[in-house]
Short mmCIF file of C-alpha atoms in Angstrom, two decimals:
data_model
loop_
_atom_site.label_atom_id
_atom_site.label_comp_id
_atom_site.label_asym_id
_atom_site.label_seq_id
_atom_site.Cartn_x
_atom_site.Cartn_y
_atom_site.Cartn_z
CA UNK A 1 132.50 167.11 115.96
CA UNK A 2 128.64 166.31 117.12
CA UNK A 3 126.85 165.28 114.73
CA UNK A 4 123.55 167.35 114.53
CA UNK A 5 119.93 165.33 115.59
CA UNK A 6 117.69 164.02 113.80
CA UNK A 7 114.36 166.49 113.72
CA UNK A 8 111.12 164.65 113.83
CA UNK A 9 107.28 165.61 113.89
CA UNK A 10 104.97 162.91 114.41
CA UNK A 11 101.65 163.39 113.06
CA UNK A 12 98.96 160.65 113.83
CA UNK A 13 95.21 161.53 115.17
CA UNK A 14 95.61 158.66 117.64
CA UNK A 15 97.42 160.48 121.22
CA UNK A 16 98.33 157.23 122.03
CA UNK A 17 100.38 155.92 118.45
CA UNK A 18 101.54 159.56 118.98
CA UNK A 19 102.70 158.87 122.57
CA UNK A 20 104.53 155.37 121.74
CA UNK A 21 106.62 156.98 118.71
CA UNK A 22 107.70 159.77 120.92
CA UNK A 23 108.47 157.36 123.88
CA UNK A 24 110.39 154.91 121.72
CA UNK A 25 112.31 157.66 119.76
CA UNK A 26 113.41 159.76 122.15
CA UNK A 27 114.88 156.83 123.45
CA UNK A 28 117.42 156.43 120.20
CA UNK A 29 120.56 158.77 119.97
CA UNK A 30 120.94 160.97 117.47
CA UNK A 31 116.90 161.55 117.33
CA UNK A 32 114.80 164.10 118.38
CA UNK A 33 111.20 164.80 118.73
CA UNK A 34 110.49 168.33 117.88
CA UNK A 35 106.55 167.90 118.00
CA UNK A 36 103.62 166.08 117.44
CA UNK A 37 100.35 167.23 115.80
CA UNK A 38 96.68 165.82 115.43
CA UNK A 39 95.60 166.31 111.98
CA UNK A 40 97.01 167.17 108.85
CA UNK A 41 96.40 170.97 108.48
CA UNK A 42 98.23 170.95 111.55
CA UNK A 43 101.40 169.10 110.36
CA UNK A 44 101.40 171.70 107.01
CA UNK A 45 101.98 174.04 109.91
CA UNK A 46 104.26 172.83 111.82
CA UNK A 47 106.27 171.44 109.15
CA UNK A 48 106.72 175.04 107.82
CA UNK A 49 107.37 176.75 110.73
CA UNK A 50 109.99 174.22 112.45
CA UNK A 51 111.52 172.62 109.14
CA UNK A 52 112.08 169.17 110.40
CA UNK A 53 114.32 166.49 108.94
CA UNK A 54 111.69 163.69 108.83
CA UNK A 55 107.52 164.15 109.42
CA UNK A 56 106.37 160.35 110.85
CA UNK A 57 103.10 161.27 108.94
CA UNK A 58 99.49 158.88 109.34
CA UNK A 59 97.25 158.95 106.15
CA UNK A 60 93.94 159.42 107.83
CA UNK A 61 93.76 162.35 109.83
CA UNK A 62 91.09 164.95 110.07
CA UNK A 63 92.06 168.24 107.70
CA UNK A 64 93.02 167.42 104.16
CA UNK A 65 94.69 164.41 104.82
CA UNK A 66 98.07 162.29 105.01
CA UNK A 67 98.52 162.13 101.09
CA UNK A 68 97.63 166.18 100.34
CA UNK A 69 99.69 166.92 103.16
CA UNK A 70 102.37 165.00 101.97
CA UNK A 71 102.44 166.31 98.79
CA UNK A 72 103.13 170.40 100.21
CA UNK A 73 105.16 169.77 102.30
CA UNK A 74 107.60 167.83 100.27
CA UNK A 75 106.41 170.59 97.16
CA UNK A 76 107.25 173.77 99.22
CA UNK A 77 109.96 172.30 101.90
CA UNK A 78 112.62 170.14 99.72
CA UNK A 79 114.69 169.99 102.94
CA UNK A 80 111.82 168.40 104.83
CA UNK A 81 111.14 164.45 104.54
CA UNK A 82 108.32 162.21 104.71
CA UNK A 83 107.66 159.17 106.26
CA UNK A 84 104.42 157.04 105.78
CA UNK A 85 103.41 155.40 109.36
CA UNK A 86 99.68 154.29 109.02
CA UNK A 87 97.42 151.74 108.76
CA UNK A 88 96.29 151.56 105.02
CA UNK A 89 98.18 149.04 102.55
CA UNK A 90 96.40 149.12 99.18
CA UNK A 91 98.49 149.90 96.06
CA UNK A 92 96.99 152.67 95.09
CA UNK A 93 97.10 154.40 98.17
CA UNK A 94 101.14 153.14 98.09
CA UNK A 95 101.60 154.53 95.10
CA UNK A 96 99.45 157.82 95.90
CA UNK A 97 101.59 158.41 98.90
CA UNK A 98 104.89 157.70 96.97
CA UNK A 99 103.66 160.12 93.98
CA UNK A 100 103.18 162.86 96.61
CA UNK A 101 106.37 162.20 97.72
CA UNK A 102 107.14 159.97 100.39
CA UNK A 103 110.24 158.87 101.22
CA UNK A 104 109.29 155.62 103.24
CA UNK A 105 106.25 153.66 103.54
CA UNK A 106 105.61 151.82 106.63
CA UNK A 107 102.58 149.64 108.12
CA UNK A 108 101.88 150.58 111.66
CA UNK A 109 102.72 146.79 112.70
CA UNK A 110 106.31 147.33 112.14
CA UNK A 111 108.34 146.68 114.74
CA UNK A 112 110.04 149.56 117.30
CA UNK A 113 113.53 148.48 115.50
CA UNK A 114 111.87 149.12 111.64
CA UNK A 115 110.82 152.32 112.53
CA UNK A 116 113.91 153.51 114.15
CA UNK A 117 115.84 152.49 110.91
CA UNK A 118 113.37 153.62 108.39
CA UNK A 119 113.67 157.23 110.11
CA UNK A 120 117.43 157.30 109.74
CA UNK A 121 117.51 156.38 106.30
CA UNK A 122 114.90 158.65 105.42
CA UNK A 123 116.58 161.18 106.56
CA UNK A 124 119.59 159.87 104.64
CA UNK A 125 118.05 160.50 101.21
CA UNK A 126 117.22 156.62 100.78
CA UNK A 127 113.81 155.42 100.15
CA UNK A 128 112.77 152.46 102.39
CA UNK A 129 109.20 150.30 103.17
CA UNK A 130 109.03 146.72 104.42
CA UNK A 131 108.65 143.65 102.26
CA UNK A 132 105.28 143.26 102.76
CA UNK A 133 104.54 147.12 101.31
CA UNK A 134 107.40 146.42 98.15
CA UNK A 135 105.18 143.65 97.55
CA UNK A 136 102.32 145.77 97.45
CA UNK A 137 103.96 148.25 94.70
CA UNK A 138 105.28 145.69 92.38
CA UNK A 139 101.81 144.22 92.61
CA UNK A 140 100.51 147.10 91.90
CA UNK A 141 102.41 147.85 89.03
CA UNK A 142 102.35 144.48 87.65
CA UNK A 143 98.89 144.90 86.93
CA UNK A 144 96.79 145.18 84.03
CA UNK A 145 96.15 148.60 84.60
CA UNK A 146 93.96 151.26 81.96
CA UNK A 147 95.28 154.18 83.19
CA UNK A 148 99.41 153.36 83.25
CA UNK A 149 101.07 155.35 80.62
CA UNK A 150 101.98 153.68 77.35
CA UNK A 151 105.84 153.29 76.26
CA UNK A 152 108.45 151.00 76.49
CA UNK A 153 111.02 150.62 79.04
CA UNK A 154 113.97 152.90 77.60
CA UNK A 155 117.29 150.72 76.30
CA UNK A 156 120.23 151.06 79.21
CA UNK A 157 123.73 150.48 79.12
CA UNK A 158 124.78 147.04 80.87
CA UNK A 159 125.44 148.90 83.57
CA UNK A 160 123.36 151.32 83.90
CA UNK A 161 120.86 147.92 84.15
CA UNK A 162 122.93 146.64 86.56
CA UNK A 163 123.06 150.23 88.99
CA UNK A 164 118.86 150.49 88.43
CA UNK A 165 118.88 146.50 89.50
CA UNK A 166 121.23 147.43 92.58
CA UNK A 167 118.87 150.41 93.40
CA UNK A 168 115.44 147.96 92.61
CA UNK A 169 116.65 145.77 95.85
CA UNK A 170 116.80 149.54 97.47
CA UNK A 171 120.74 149.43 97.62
CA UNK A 172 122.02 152.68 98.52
CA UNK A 173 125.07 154.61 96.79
CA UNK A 174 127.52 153.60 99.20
CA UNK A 175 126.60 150.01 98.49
CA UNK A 176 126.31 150.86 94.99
CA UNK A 177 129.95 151.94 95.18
CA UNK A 178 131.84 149.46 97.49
CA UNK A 179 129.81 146.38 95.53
CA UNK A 180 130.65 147.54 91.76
CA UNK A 181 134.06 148.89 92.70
CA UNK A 182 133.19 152.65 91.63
CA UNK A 183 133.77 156.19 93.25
CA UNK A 184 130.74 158.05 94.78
CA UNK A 185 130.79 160.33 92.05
CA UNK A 186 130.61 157.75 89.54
CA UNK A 187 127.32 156.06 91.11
CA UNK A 188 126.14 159.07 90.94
CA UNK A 189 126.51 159.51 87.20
CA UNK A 190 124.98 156.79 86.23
CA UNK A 191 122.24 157.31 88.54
CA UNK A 192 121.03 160.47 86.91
CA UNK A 193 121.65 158.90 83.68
CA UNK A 194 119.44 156.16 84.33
CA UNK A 195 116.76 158.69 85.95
CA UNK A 196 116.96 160.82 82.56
CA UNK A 197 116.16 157.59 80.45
CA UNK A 198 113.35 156.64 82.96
CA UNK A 199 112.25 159.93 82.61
CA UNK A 200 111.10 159.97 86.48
CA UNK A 201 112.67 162.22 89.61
CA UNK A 202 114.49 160.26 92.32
CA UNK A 203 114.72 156.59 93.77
CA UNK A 204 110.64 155.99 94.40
CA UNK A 205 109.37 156.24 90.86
CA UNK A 206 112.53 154.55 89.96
CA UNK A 207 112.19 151.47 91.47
CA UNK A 208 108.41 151.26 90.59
CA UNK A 209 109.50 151.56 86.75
CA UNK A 210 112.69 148.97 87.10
CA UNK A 211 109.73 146.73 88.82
CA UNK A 212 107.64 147.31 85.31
CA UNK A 213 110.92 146.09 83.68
CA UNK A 214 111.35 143.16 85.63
CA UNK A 215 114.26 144.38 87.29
CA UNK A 216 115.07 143.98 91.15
CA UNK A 217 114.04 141.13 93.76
CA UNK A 218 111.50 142.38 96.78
CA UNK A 219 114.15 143.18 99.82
CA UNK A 220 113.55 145.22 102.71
CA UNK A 221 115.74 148.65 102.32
CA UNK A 222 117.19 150.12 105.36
CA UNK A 223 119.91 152.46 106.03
CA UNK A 224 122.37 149.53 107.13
CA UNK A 225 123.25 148.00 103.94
CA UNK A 226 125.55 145.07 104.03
#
């Protein structure tokens, strides 16, 4: 049985970075290009009304942004992901974007290849960026920062460490599973468990906190784990 495409709206203010996505994803199988809008108001819009898989979405855009944008879309459209394409590479604009809820994080001088992957895993429920952006966050969060919440790092089991170390590199469950010899729903148990101790929602804020622990080297994550 077909499997179904890949939905994608670019949104970027430049018609040309606009142009080159669509060009070089409607070149992949298994992707399609659904639309493309100019500003951020616009991709609110669109997002609602066509309910892509993945929005390729720029930060600074004309309306009320790549970050506010971000954060309805992912708020009233679960089903709908987000990818970060742009330009801008400070932490706290990382971290901003990632709060929102982004599910990728990629600098504009990633390769064709990087983007192509970073789309399918998004869409796969993994969280991915590039080295150079993980550096980024867990420079971020190292930090001597005044306004990071207080509290230590909660007490795991040995292997709940060792899943939230896995998930640090951006490992995802299938991984998880073949490398510590458990069944899918097992990873996924101790996943939730170690998101309930963390106190935080999905894979993003997890790997910031595990980074605050010391847990997890800086790897690129992509949808082809090996």
């Amino acid at each position: 049985m077909a499997t179904e495409p890949i939905r994608v709206l670019v949104a970027d203010d430049h018609p040309t970075v606009r142009a080159g996505v669509r060009a070089l994803l409607e070149t992949v199988d298994g992707i399609e290009v659904i639309g493309e809008v100019g500003d951020s108001d616009d991709a609110i819009c669109v997002a609602a009304r066509e309910q892509p898989d993945v929005v390729i979405m720029d930060l600074r855009m004309p309306g009320v942004g790549g970050i506010e944008a971000t954060r309805r879309i992912t708020r009233e459209h679960p089903n709908v992901t987000v990818l970060v394409f742009t330009m801008v590479a400070d932490g706290d604009t990382v971290w901003a974007a990632i709060r929102a809820g982004a599910r990728g994080y990629l600098l504009k001088e990633s390769g064709a290849a990087e983007l192509v992957r970073a789309v399918q895993a998004v869409a796969q429920g993994e969280f991915i960026t590039s080295p150079a952006i993980a550096a980024r966050i867990f420079a971020f969060f190292a930090a001597d920062r005044s306004d990071r919440a207080p509290g230590a790092f909660p007490v795991l089991t040995a292997r709940e460490r060792e899943i939230l170390e896995l998930v640090a590199q951006g490992r995802n469950n299938a991984y998880l599973a073949r490398h510590l010899h458990l069944s899918p729903k097992t990873v996924r148990n101790h996943i939730s468990n170690v998101f309930a101790k963390l106190h935080v929602a999905d894979r993003a804020e997890a790997i910031v906190r595990a980074r605050e622990a010391g847990l997890g080297g800086v790897t690129e994550t992509t949808s082809g784990q090996r």
